[in-house]
Amino acid sequence: MMGGEKVVGVTVCLQPGQTFDMPLGKLLKAGVWSVLRGWGFRGLKRILLDFVPPVEKALSKAFKARNLDRLDSWHLLAIAVDPDWQGKGVSSVLLKDCFSRANHKPIHLEASSSKSRDIYKHLGFEVDEELLLGKGQVDCCGLSAKGAEAIGIPEWVMTKVRARKSECLSLRMTFRCSGRRDIRYTQE
């Protein structure tokens, strides 16, 4: 918190050609061991070998159908909004900033819940493909499971081909809130 203000939302948007690779030191500092303890090496294998390829295949198919170059698109990797601020337009403002940064290039993402899928659809993203990953192997959190618990993880591969000018922020802005819970924009 700075000066009575707090950040209520954040996005991670990767521009064309950018990856989210981290050196081993940063991974260790970020707590990769606790993730490995929770998911185990089989969980890591599932992410890299069982989950990533179907998503990549769906994206390639969607971009090919639109005659677009997927490598010239942005990837909305993550968005998070403080629970007290959900449903108040924070996601819309954050995504409009991503649309501005993308400068009319396609943006793709993977929605991991029907709630987030519906938010993205409201903002103009199209569902390219619905996937059910790990059915029979993992629960809804991606952890090893058997029987009725092994329902798998739903993923919606989505793309917004081109943001309309009205959907973009005209200035680079940061979304902040004050202690009074009012919303204001400050120019960066």
JSON list of C-alpha atoms in Angstrom, two decimals:
[
{"chain": "A", "resi": 1, "resn": "MET", "atom": "CA", "xyz": [0.00, 0.00, 0.00]},
{"chain": "A", "resi": 2, "resn": "MET", "atom": "CA", "xyz": [1.25, 3.44, -0.92]},
{"chain": "A", "resi": 3, "resn": "GLY", "atom": "CA", "xyz": [-0.30, 6.63, 0.40]},
{"chain": "A", "resi": 4, "resn": "GLY", "atom": "CA", "xyz": [-3.57, 4.99, 1.46]},
{"chain": "A", "resi": 5, "resn": "GLU", "atom": "CA", "xyz": [-4.03, 3.30, -1.92]},
{"chain": "A", "resi": 6, "resn": "LYS", "atom": "CA", "xyz": [-3.86, -0.40, -2.67]},
{"chain": "A", "resi": 7, "resn": "VAL", "atom": "CA", "xyz": [-3.63, -2.40, -5.85]},
{"chain": "A", "resi": 8, "resn": "VAL", "atom": "CA", "xyz": [-6.89, -4.32, -6.36]},
{"chain": "A", "resi": 9, "resn": "GLY", "atom": "CA", "xyz": [-6.08, -6.12, -9.59]},
{"chain": "A", "resi": 10, "resn": "VAL", "atom": "CA", "xyz": [-3.23, -7.25, -11.78]},
{"chain": "A", "resi": 11, "resn": "THR", "atom": "CA", "xyz": [-2.71, -8.84, -15.20]},
{"chain": "A", "resi": 12, "resn": "VAL", "atom": "CA", "xyz": [0.20, -10.64, -16.81]},
{"chain": "A", "resi": 13, "resn": "CYS", "atom": "CA", "xyz": [0.10, -10.11, -20.59]},
{"chain": "A", "resi": 14, "resn": "LEU", "atom": "CA", "xyz": [2.89, -11.57, -22.68]},
{"chain": "A", "resi": 15, "resn": "GLN", "atom": "CA", "xyz": [3.61, -9.76, -25.93]},
{"chain": "A", "resi": 16, "resn": "PRO", "atom": "CA", "xyz": [4.40, -11.66, -29.15]},
{"chain": "A", "resi": 17, "resn": "GLY", "atom": "CA", "xyz": [7.60, -13.66, -28.75]},
{"chain": "A", "resi": 18, "resn": "GLN", "atom": "CA", "xyz": [7.76, -13.16, -24.97]},
{"chain": "A", "resi": 19, "resn": "THR", "atom": "CA", "xyz": [7.84, -16.17, -22.64]},
{"chain": "A", "resi": 20, "resn": "PHE", "atom": "CA", "xyz": [7.42, -16.58, -18.91]},
{"chain": "A", "resi": 21, "resn": "ASP", "atom": "CA", "xyz": [10.65, -18.52, -18.45]},
{"chain": "A", "resi": 22, "resn": "MET", "atom": "CA", "xyz": [12.29, -18.06, -15.06]},
{"chain": "A", "resi": 23, "resn": "PRO", "atom": "CA", "xyz": [15.83, -18.94, -14.04]},
{"chain": "A", "resi": 24, "resn": "LEU", "atom": "CA", "xyz": [16.18, -21.68, -11.43]},
{"chain": "A", "resi": 25, "resn": "GLY", "atom": "CA", "xyz": [17.09, -19.17, -8.68]},
{"chain": "A", "resi": 26, "resn": "LYS", "atom": "CA", "xyz": [13.84, -17.24, -9.17]},
{"chain": "A", "resi": 27, "resn": "LEU", "atom": "CA", "xyz": [11.81, -20.46, -9.28]},
{"chain": "A", "resi": 28, "resn": "LEU", "atom": "CA", "xyz": [13.33, -21.56, -5.97]},
{"chain": "A", "resi": 29, "resn": "LYS", "atom": "CA", "xyz": [12.70, -18.15, -4.42]},
{"chain": "A", "resi": 30, "resn": "ALA", "atom": "CA", "xyz": [9.09, -18.25, -5.68]},
{"chain": "A", "resi": 31, "resn": "GLY", "atom": "CA", "xyz": [8.50, -21.54, -3.85]},
{"chain": "A", "resi": 32, "resn": "VAL", "atom": "CA", "xyz": [8.65, -24.13, -6.61]},
{"chain": "A", "resi": 33, "resn": "TRP", "atom": "CA", "xyz": [9.42, -26.83, -4.02]},
{"chain": "A", "resi": 34, "resn": "SER", "atom": "CA", "xyz": [6.08, -26.34, -2.28]},
{"chain": "A", "resi": 35, "resn": "VAL", "atom": "CA", "xyz": [4.33, -26.73, -5.63]},
{"chain": "A", "resi": 36, "resn": "LEU", "atom": "CA", "xyz": [6.29, -29.91, -6.34]},
{"chain": "A", "resi": 37, "resn": "ARG", "atom": "CA", "xyz": [5.44, -31.25, -2.86]},
{"chain": "A", "resi": 38, "resn": "GLY", "atom": "CA", "xyz": [1.75, -30.63, -3.54]},
{"chain": "A", "resi": 39, "resn": "TRP", "atom": "CA", "xyz": [1.59, -31.88, -7.12]},
{"chain": "A", "resi": 40, "resn": "GLY", "atom": "CA", "xyz": [4.64, -34.14, -7.18]},
{"chain": "A", "resi": 41, "resn": "PHE", "atom": "CA", "xyz": [6.70, -34.88, -10.26]},
{"chain": "A", "resi": 42, "resn": "ARG", "atom": "CA", "xyz": [3.72, -36.71, -11.81]},
{"chain": "A", "resi": 43, "resn": "GLY", "atom": "CA", "xyz": [1.75, -33.47, -11.51]},
{"chain": "A", "resi": 44, "resn": "LEU", "atom": "CA", "xyz": [4.52, -31.53, -13.20]},
{"chain": "A", "resi": 45, "resn": "LYS", "atom": "CA", "xyz": [4.62, -34.17, -15.95]},
{"chain": "A", "resi": 46, "resn": "ARG", "atom": "CA", "xyz": [0.84, -33.83, -16.38]},
{"chain": "A", "resi": 47, "resn": "ILE", "atom": "CA", "xyz": [1.14, -30.07, -16.81]},
{"chain": "A", "resi": 48, "resn": "LEU", "atom": "CA", "xyz": [3.98, -30.25, -19.31]},
{"chain": "A", "resi": 49, "resn": "LEU", "atom": "CA", "xyz": [3.00, -33.37, -21.26]},
{"chain": "A", "resi": 50, "resn": "ASP", "atom": "CA", "xyz": [-0.74, -33.87, -20.77]},
{"chain": "A", "resi": 51, "resn": "PHE", "atom": "CA", "xyz": [-2.19, -30.37, -20.38]},
{"chain": "A", "resi": 52, "resn": "VAL", "atom": "CA", "xyz": [-0.02, -28.05, -22.49]},
{"chain": "A", "resi": 53, "resn": "PRO", "atom": "CA", "xyz": [-0.17, -30.00, -25.80]},
{"chain": "A", "resi": 54, "resn": "PRO", "atom": "CA", "xyz": [-4.02, -30.01, -26.11]},
{"chain": "A", "resi": 55, "resn": "VAL", "atom": "CA", "xyz": [-4.12, -26.26, -25.39]},
{"chain": "A", "resi": 56, "resn": "GLU", "atom": "CA", "xyz": [-1.38, -25.62, -27.95]},
{"chain": "A", "resi": 57, "resn": "LYS", "atom": "CA", "xyz": [-3.23, -27.77, -30.51]},
{"chain": "A", "resi": 58, "resn": "ALA", "atom": "CA", "xyz": [-6.50, -25.88, -29.91]},
{"chain": "A", "resi": 59, "resn": "LEU", "atom": "CA", "xyz": [-4.74, -22.52, -30.30]},
{"chain": "A", "resi": 60, "resn": "SER", "atom": "CA", "xyz": [-2.99, -23.59, -33.51]},
{"chain": "A", "resi": 61, "resn": "LYS", "atom": "CA", "xyz": [-6.30, -24.82, -34.94]},
{"chain": "A", "resi": 62, "resn": "ALA", "atom": "CA", "xyz": [-8.14, -21.60, -33.98]},
{"chain": "A", "resi": 63, "resn": "PHE", "atom": "CA", "xyz": [-5.50, -19.30, -35.43]},
{"chain": "A", "resi": 64, "resn": "LYS", "atom": "CA", "xyz": [-5.20, -21.36, -38.61]},
{"chain": "A", "resi": 65, "resn": "ALA", "atom": "CA", "xyz": [-9.00, -21.21, -39.09]},
{"chain": "A", "resi": 66, "resn": "ARG", "atom": "CA", "xyz": [-8.80, -17.39, -38.89]},
{"chain": "A", "resi": 67, "resn": "ASN", "atom": "CA", "xyz": [-5.74, -17.28, -41.16]},
{"chain": "A", "resi": 68, "resn": "LEU", "atom": "CA", "xyz": [-3.76, -15.55, -38.39]},
{"chain": "A", "resi": 69, "resn": "ASP", "atom": "CA", "xyz": [-0.21, -16.02, -37.15]},
{"chain": "A", "resi": 70, "resn": "ARG", "atom": "CA", "xyz": [-0.38, -17.21, -33.55]},
{"chain": "A", "resi": 71, "resn": "LEU", "atom": "CA", "xyz": [3.20, -16.09, -32.97]},
{"chain": "A", "resi": 72, "resn": "ASP", "atom": "CA", "xyz": [2.05, -12.52, -33.65]},
{"chain": "A", "resi": 73, "resn": "SER", "atom": "CA", "xyz": [-0.50, -12.58, -30.82]},
{"chain": "A", "resi": 74, "resn": "TRP", "atom": "CA", "xyz": [-0.54, -11.59, -27.16]},
{"chain": "A", "resi": 75, "resn": "HIS", "atom": "CA", "xyz": [-1.13, -14.11, -24.37]},
{"chain": "A", "resi": 76, "resn": "LEU", "atom": "CA", "xyz": [-3.15, -13.08, -21.34]},
{"chain": "A", "resi": 77, "resn": "LEU", "atom": "CA", "xyz": [-1.37, -15.40, -18.93]},
{"chain": "A", "resi": 78, "resn": "ALA", "atom": "CA", "xyz": [-3.10, -14.35, -15.71]},
{"chain": "A", "resi": 79, "resn": "ILE", "atom": "CA", "xyz": [-5.53, -11.88, -14.21]},
{"chain": "A", "resi": 80, "resn": "ALA", "atom": "CA", "xyz": [-6.34, -11.53, -10.52]},
{"chain": "A", "resi": 81, "resn": "VAL", "atom": "CA", "xyz": [-8.76, -9.21, -8.72]},
{"chain": "A", "resi": 82, "resn": "ASP", "atom": "CA", "xyz": [-9.12, -8.71, -4.97]},
{"chain": "A", "resi": 83, "resn": "PRO", "atom": "CA", "xyz": [-12.30, -10.61, -3.93]},
{"chain": "A", "resi": 84, "resn": "ASP", "atom": "CA", "xyz": [-13.72, -7.43, -2.36]},
{"chain": "A", "resi": 85, "resn": "TRP", "atom": "CA", "xyz": [-13.47, -5.75, -5.77]},
{"chain": "A", "resi": 86, "resn": "GLN", "atom": "CA", "xyz": [-14.79, -8.52, -8.00]},
{"chain": "A", "resi": 87, "resn": "GLY", "atom": "CA", "xyz": [-17.89, -7.58, -9.98]},
{"chain": "A", "resi": 88, "resn": "LYS", "atom": "CA", "xyz": [-17.03, -3.86, -9.89]},
{"chain": "A", "resi": 89, "resn": "GLY", "atom": "CA", "xyz": [-15.41, -3.47, -13.31]},
{"chain": "A", "resi": 90, "resn": "VAL", "atom": "CA", "xyz": [-11.78, -4.00, -12.33]},
{"chain": "A", "resi": 91, "resn": "SER", "atom": "CA", "xyz": [-11.30, -6.85, -14.82]},
{"chain": "A", "resi": 92, "resn": "SER", "atom": "CA", "xyz": [-12.78, -4.71, -17.58]},
{"chain": "A", "resi": 93, "resn": "VAL", "atom": "CA", "xyz": [-10.36, -1.86, -16.88]},
{"chain": "A", "resi": 94, "resn": "LEU", "atom": "CA", "xyz": [-7.37, -4.20, -16.67]},
{"chain": "A", "resi": 95, "resn": "LEU", "atom": "CA", "xyz": [-8.31, -5.94, -19.91]},
{"chain": "A", "resi": 96, "resn": "LYS", "atom": "CA", "xyz": [-8.89, -2.64, -21.71]},
{"chain": "A", "resi": 97, "resn": "ASP", "atom": "CA", "xyz": [-5.30, -1.77, -20.80]},
{"chain": "A", "resi": 98, "resn": "CYS", "atom": "CA", "xyz": [-4.19, -5.11, -22.31]},
{"chain": "A", "resi": 99, "resn": "PHE", "atom": "CA", "xyz": [-6.21, -4.33, -25.45]},
{"chain": "A", "resi": 100, "resn": "SER", "atom": "CA", "xyz": [-4.44, -0.96, -25.72]},
{"chain": "A", "resi": 101, "resn": "ARG", "atom": "CA", "xyz": [-1.02, -2.56, -25.29]},
{"chain": "A", "resi": 102, "resn": "ALA", "atom": "CA", "xyz": [-1.81, -5.22, -27.89]},
{"chain": "A", "resi": 103, "resn": "ASN", "atom": "CA", "xyz": [-2.47, -2.46, -30.43]},
{"chain": "A", "resi": 104, "resn": "HIS", "atom": "CA", "xyz": [-5.18, -4.41, -32.28]},
{"chain": "A", "resi": 105, "resn": "LYS", "atom": "CA", "xyz": [-3.24, -7.69, -32.38]},
{"chain": "A", "resi": 106, "resn": "PRO", "atom": "CA", "xyz": [-5.06, -10.88, -31.34]},
{"chain": "A", "resi": 107, "resn": "ILE", "atom": "CA", "xyz": [-5.04, -11.85, -27.65]},
{"chain": "A", "resi": 108, "resn": "HIS", "atom": "CA", "xyz": [-5.50, -15.44, -26.50]},
{"chain": "A", "resi": 109, "resn": "LEU", "atom": "CA", "xyz": [-6.04, -16.98, -23.07]},
{"chain": "A", "resi": 110, "resn": "GLU", "atom": "CA", "xyz": [-7.13, -20.11, -21.26]},
{"chain": "A", "resi": 111, "resn": "ALA", "atom": "CA", "xyz": [-10.10, -19.66, -18.91]},
{"chain": "A", "resi": 112, "resn": "SER", "atom": "CA", "xyz": [-10.13, -22.19, -16.08]},
{"chain": "A", "resi": 113, "resn": "SER", "atom": "CA", "xyz": [-13.64, -21.61, -14.73]},
{"chain": "A", "resi": 114, "resn": "SER", "atom": "CA", "xyz": [-17.06, -20.98, -16.22]},
{"chain": "A", "resi": 115, "resn": "LYS", "atom": "CA", "xyz": [-17.16, -17.69, -14.29]},
{"chain": "A", "resi": 116, "resn": "SER", "atom": "CA", "xyz": [-13.95, -16.39, -15.86]},
{"chain": "A", "resi": 117, "resn": "ARG", "atom": "CA", "xyz": [-15.04, -17.74, -19.28]},
{"chain": "A", "resi": 118, "resn": "ASP", "atom": "CA", "xyz": [-18.24, -15.70, -19.03]},
{"chain": "A", "resi": 119, "resn": "ILE", "atom": "CA", "xyz": [-16.32, -12.53, -18.07]},
{"chain": "A", "resi": 120, "resn": "TYR", "atom": "CA", "xyz": [-14.04, -12.95, -21.08]},
{"chain": "A", "resi": 121, "resn": "LYS", "atom": "CA", "xyz": [-17.01, -13.64, -23.38]},
{"chain": "A", "resi": 122, "resn": "HIS", "atom": "CA", "xyz": [-18.65, -10.44, -22.12]},
{"chain": "A", "resi": 123, "resn": "LEU", "atom": "CA", "xyz": [-15.47, -8.59, -23.12]},
{"chain": "A", "resi": 124, "resn": "GLY", "atom": "CA", "xyz": [-15.50, -9.98, -26.66]},
{"chain": "A", "resi": 125, "resn": "PHE", "atom": "CA", "xyz": [-13.38, -13.12, -26.42]},
{"chain": "A", "resi": 126, "resn": "GLU", "atom": "CA", "xyz": [-14.61, -16.12, -28.40]},
{"chain": "A", "resi": 127, "resn": "VAL", "atom": "CA", "xyz": [-14.43, -19.70, -27.16]},
{"chain": "A", "resi": 128, "resn": "ASP", "atom": "CA", "xyz": [-12.22, -21.57, -29.62]},
{"chain": "A", "resi": 129, "resn": "GLU", "atom": "CA", "xyz": [-12.43, -24.91, -27.88]},
{"chain": "A", "resi": 130, "resn": "GLU", "atom": "CA", "xyz": [-13.58, -26.38, -24.57]},
{"chain": "A", "resi": 131, "resn": "LEU", "atom": "CA", "xyz": [-11.19, -28.96, -23.15]},
{"chain": "A", "resi": 132, "resn": "LEU", "atom": "CA", "xyz": [-11.51, -31.35, -20.22]},
{"chain": "A", "resi": 133, "resn": "LEU", "atom": "CA", "xyz": [-7.96, -32.13, -19.15]},
{"chain": "A", "resi": 134, "resn": "GLY", "atom": "CA", "xyz": [-6.94, -35.09, -17.01]},
{"chain": "A", "resi": 135, "resn": "LYS", "atom": "CA", "xyz": [-10.40, -36.70, -16.71]},
{"chain": "A", "resi": 136, "resn": "GLY", "atom": "CA", "xyz": [-10.01, -39.97, -14.81]},
{"chain": "A", "resi": 137, "resn": "GLN", "atom": "CA", "xyz": [-6.64, -38.87, -13.40]},
{"chain": "A", "resi": 138, "resn": "VAL", "atom": "CA", "xyz": [-7.08, -35.59, -11.49]},
{"chain": "A", "resi": 139, "resn": "ASP", "atom": "CA", "xyz": [-9.64, -33.64, -9.49]},
{"chain": "A", "resi": 140, "resn": "CYS", "atom": "CA", "xyz": [-10.85, -30.13, -10.34]},
{"chain": "A", "resi": 141, "resn": "CYS", "atom": "CA", "xyz": [-7.63, -28.68, -8.84]},
{"chain": "A", "resi": 142, "resn": "GLY", "atom": "CA", "xyz": [-5.32, -30.85, -10.93]},
{"chain": "A", "resi": 143, "resn": "LEU", "atom": "CA", "xyz": [-4.31, -33.09, -8.04]},
{"chain": "A", "resi": 144, "resn": "SER", "atom": "CA", "xyz": [-4.16, -36.88, -8.45]},
{"chain": "A", "resi": 145, "resn": "ALA", "atom": "CA", "xyz": [-7.54, -38.48, -7.84]},
{"chain": "A", "resi": 146, "resn": "LYS", "atom": "CA", "xyz": [-9.45, -41.70, -8.51]},
{"chain": "A", "resi": 147, "resn": "GLY", "atom": "CA", "xyz": [-13.05, -42.66, -9.07]},
{"chain": "A", "resi": 148, "resn": "ALA", "atom": "CA", "xyz": [-15.78, -40.04, -8.83]},
{"chain": "A", "resi": 149, "resn": "GLU", "atom": "CA", "xyz": [-13.27, -37.42, -7.66]},
{"chain": "A", "resi": 150, "resn": "ALA", "atom": "CA", "xyz": [-11.24, -37.62, -10.90]},
{"chain": "A", "resi": 151, "resn": "ILE", "atom": "CA", "xyz": [-13.45, -35.22, -12.85]},
{"chain": "A", "resi": 152, "resn": "GLY", "atom": "CA", "xyz": [-10.58, -33.42, -14.62]},
{"chain": "A", "resi": 153, "resn": "ILE", "atom": "CA", "xyz": [-9.96, -29.73, -15.19]},
{"chain": "A", "resi": 154, "resn": "PRO", "atom": "CA", "xyz": [-12.11, -27.70, -17.58]},
{"chain": "A", "resi": 155, "resn": "GLU", "atom": "CA", "xyz": [-10.25, -25.22, -19.80]},
{"chain": "A", "resi": 156, "resn": "TRP", "atom": "CA", "xyz": [-11.70, -22.87, -22.38]},
{"chain": "A", "resi": 157, "resn": "VAL", "atom": "CA", "xyz": [-9.24, -21.76, -25.05]},
{"chain": "A", "resi": 158, "resn": "MET", "atom": "CA", "xyz": [-10.34, -18.26, -26.06]},
{"chain": "A", "resi": 159, "resn": "THR", "atom": "CA", "xyz": [-9.26, -15.54, -28.48]},
{"chain": "A", "resi": 160, "resn": "LYS", "atom": "CA", "xyz": [-10.11, -11.91, -29.07]},
{"chain": "A", "resi": 161, "resn": "VAL", "atom": "CA", "xyz": [-9.07, -11.21, -32.64]},
{"chain": "A", "resi": 162, "resn": "ARG", "atom": "CA", "xyz": [-9.15, -7.42, -32.62]},
{"chain": "A", "resi": 163, "resn": "ALA", "atom": "CA", "xyz": [-10.24, -4.96, -29.96]},
{"chain": "A", "resi": 164, "resn": "ARG", "atom": "CA", "xyz": [-12.42, -2.09, -31.12]},
{"chain": "A", "resi": 165, "resn": "LYS", "atom": "CA", "xyz": [-11.00, 1.35, -30.47]},
{"chain": "A", "resi": 166, "resn": "SER", "atom": "CA", "xyz": [-13.80, 2.01, -27.95]},
{"chain": "A", "resi": 167, "resn": "GLU", "atom": "CA", "xyz": [-12.59, -0.98, -25.91]},
{"chain": "A", "resi": 168, "resn": "CYS", "atom": "CA", "xyz": [-9.11, 0.46, -25.44]},
{"chain": "A", "resi": 169, "resn": "LEU", "atom": "CA", "xyz": [-8.00, 2.99, -22.85]},
{"chain": "A", "resi": 170, "resn": "SER", "atom": "CA", "xyz": [-6.95, 6.22, -24.49]},
{"chain": "A", "resi": 171, "resn": "LEU", "atom": "CA", "xyz": [-4.27, 6.91, -21.86]},
{"chain": "A", "resi": 172, "resn": "ARG", "atom": "CA", "xyz": [-1.95, 4.57, -19.99]},
{"chain": "A", "resi": 173, "resn": "MET", "atom": "CA", "xyz": [-3.68, 4.32, -16.64]},
{"chain": "A", "resi": 174, "resn": "THR", "atom": "CA", "xyz": [-3.39, 2.48, -13.39]},
{"chain": "A", "resi": 175, "resn": "PHE", "atom": "CA", "xyz": [-6.50, 1.34, -11.55]},
{"chain": "A", "resi": 176, "resn": "ARG", "atom": "CA", "xyz": [-6.35, 2.06, -7.84]},
{"chain": "A", "resi": 177, "resn": "CYS", "atom": "CA", "xyz": [-8.72, 2.44, -4.96]},
{"chain": "A", "resi": 178, "resn": "SER", "atom": "CA", "xyz": [-8.52, 4.56, -1.84]},
{"chain": "A", "resi": 179, "resn": "GLY", "atom": "CA", "xyz": [-9.48, 3.62, 1.69]},
{"chain": "A", "resi": 180, "resn": "ARG", "atom": "CA", "xyz": [-12.95, 5.08, 1.05]},
{"chain": "A", "resi": 181, "resn": "ARG", "atom": "CA", "xyz": [-13.56, 2.34, -1.53]},
{"chain": "A", "resi": 182, "resn": "ASP", "atom": "CA", "xyz": [-14.01, 4.81, -4.36]},
{"chain": "A", "resi": 183, "resn": "ILE", "atom": "CA", "xyz": [-12.56, 4.14, -7.79]},
{"chain": "A", "resi": 184, "resn": "ARG", "atom": "CA", "xyz": [-10.31, 6.54, -9.64]},
{"chain": "A", "resi": 185, "resn": "TYR", "atom": "CA", "xyz": [-7.79, 6.40, -12.43]},
{"chain": "A", "resi": 186, "resn": "THR", "atom": "CA", "xyz": [-4.33, 7.89, -12.24]},
{"chain": "A", "resi": 187, "resn": "GLN", "atom": "CA", "xyz": [-2.17, 8.53, -15.25]},
{"chain": "A", "resi": 188, "resn": "GLU", "atom": "CA", "xyz": [1.17, 6.66, -15.09]}
]
